[in-house]
Amino acid sequence: MSSGSSIYVGHVVHQRHRPKKHHLRYRVFSVLIDLDELPLLNRLRWFGHNRPALFSFRDSDHGDGLALRDWVTAQLAAENLPAPGRIRLLCYPRILGYVFNPLTVWYCDDAAGNPLATIYEVHNTFGERHTYVLPSAAPEQQANKAFYVSPFIDMDCRYEFKLSQPDERIRVAINETQAGEPLLYAAFTGKQQPFTDATLLKLFFTHPLMTLKVTAGIHWEALRLIAKGIRIRWYTDRKPRASGEAHHSKSGPLSRAPRKNTSLISRSGAASTSD
């Protein structure tokens, strides 16, 4: 239906290296939405923008209350980057009104259509948000961990992001290290599908209640980690830390009303209790 928006069907994988090995793999799909195409996508029968539908996308699930383009522009300006041209985001859609997005990846192009920057928007299950803004000068991007995510990993870690630009296939990978040693590998890989009613309806049956299963997966993987003897780290002070290369937006409770799913143990792409 559209040239800039797509659906990517694939898997999310987590591989924890220490102190105990832990592996998970879940079937998921994500939507890649071109902000300028939202009015067009809103015409679909099974997808709604800021309205109830089988699948939906709500502006209030992202950013800080500004119009999304304005929010992205402000994020880039804080990093001394110019206003973007095309903006696309990769996230889970709401399914029957429910979603928990642990990570949203914003692909920002310049006016000429070249990659300008990537925004990694992280939500934890305490209803808090944090962003890492990294220029697209290289396919590998790095930042110190600055935001409390999981009770199973300490804060003194570093992220190495590696992602492909959206095409027939997509890949978003994160290597988390501690003291220079590999700790956790997490990745989403997917194959492109057209953003159409036919694709959406098919996914509703092949991936039934996927976003609810994300939440169930969080708790299941947490129990598995506890059973393996991995201790829980609780942080009462979850203010963002200095991060080095990346720009970080203010962390803390979202400016909107709390979401229904903010009491979970940890955040997950399908179960990110590992990270």
PDB file of C-alpha atoms in Angstrom, residues 120-124 128-133 146-147 247-252:
ATOM      1  CA  TYR A 120      16.641   4.430  20.403  1.00  0.00           C
ATOM      2  CA  GLU A 121      13.583   5.072  22.562  1.00  0.00           C
ATOM      3  CA  VAL A 122      13.535   2.744  25.562  1.00  0.00           C
ATOM      4  CA  HIS A 123      10.586   2.190  27.873  1.00  0.00           C
ATOM      5  CA  ASN A 124      10.811   0.240  31.101  1.00  0.00           C
ATOM      6  CA  GLU A 128       9.656   5.586  32.380  1.00  0.00           C
ATOM      7  CA  ARG A 129      11.260   6.556  29.082  1.00  0.00           C
ATOM      8  CA  HIS A 130      14.787   7.254  27.923  1.00  0.00           C
ATOM      9  CA  THR A 131      16.337   7.992  24.539  1.00  0.00           C
ATOM     10  CA  TYR A 132      19.766   7.428  23.065  1.00  0.00           C
ATOM     11  CA  VAL A 133      20.358   9.716  20.075  1.00  0.00           C
ATOM     12  CA  ALA A 146      22.241   5.177  31.415  1.00  0.00           C
ATOM     13  CA  PHE A 147      18.754   3.896  32.176  1.00  0.00           C
ATOM     14  CA  HIS A 247      22.479  12.314  23.883  1.00  0.00           C
ATOM     15  CA  HIS A 248      19.907  11.290  26.477  1.00  0.00           C
ATOM     16  CA  SER A 249      16.552  12.821  27.039  1.00  0.00           C
ATOM     17  CA  LYS A 250      15.174  13.265  30.505  1.00  0.00           C
ATOM     18  CA  SER A 251      14.290   9.995  32.171  1.00  0.00           C
ATOM     19  CA  GLY A 252      11.423   9.597  34.550  1.00  0.00           C
TER      20      GLY A 252
END
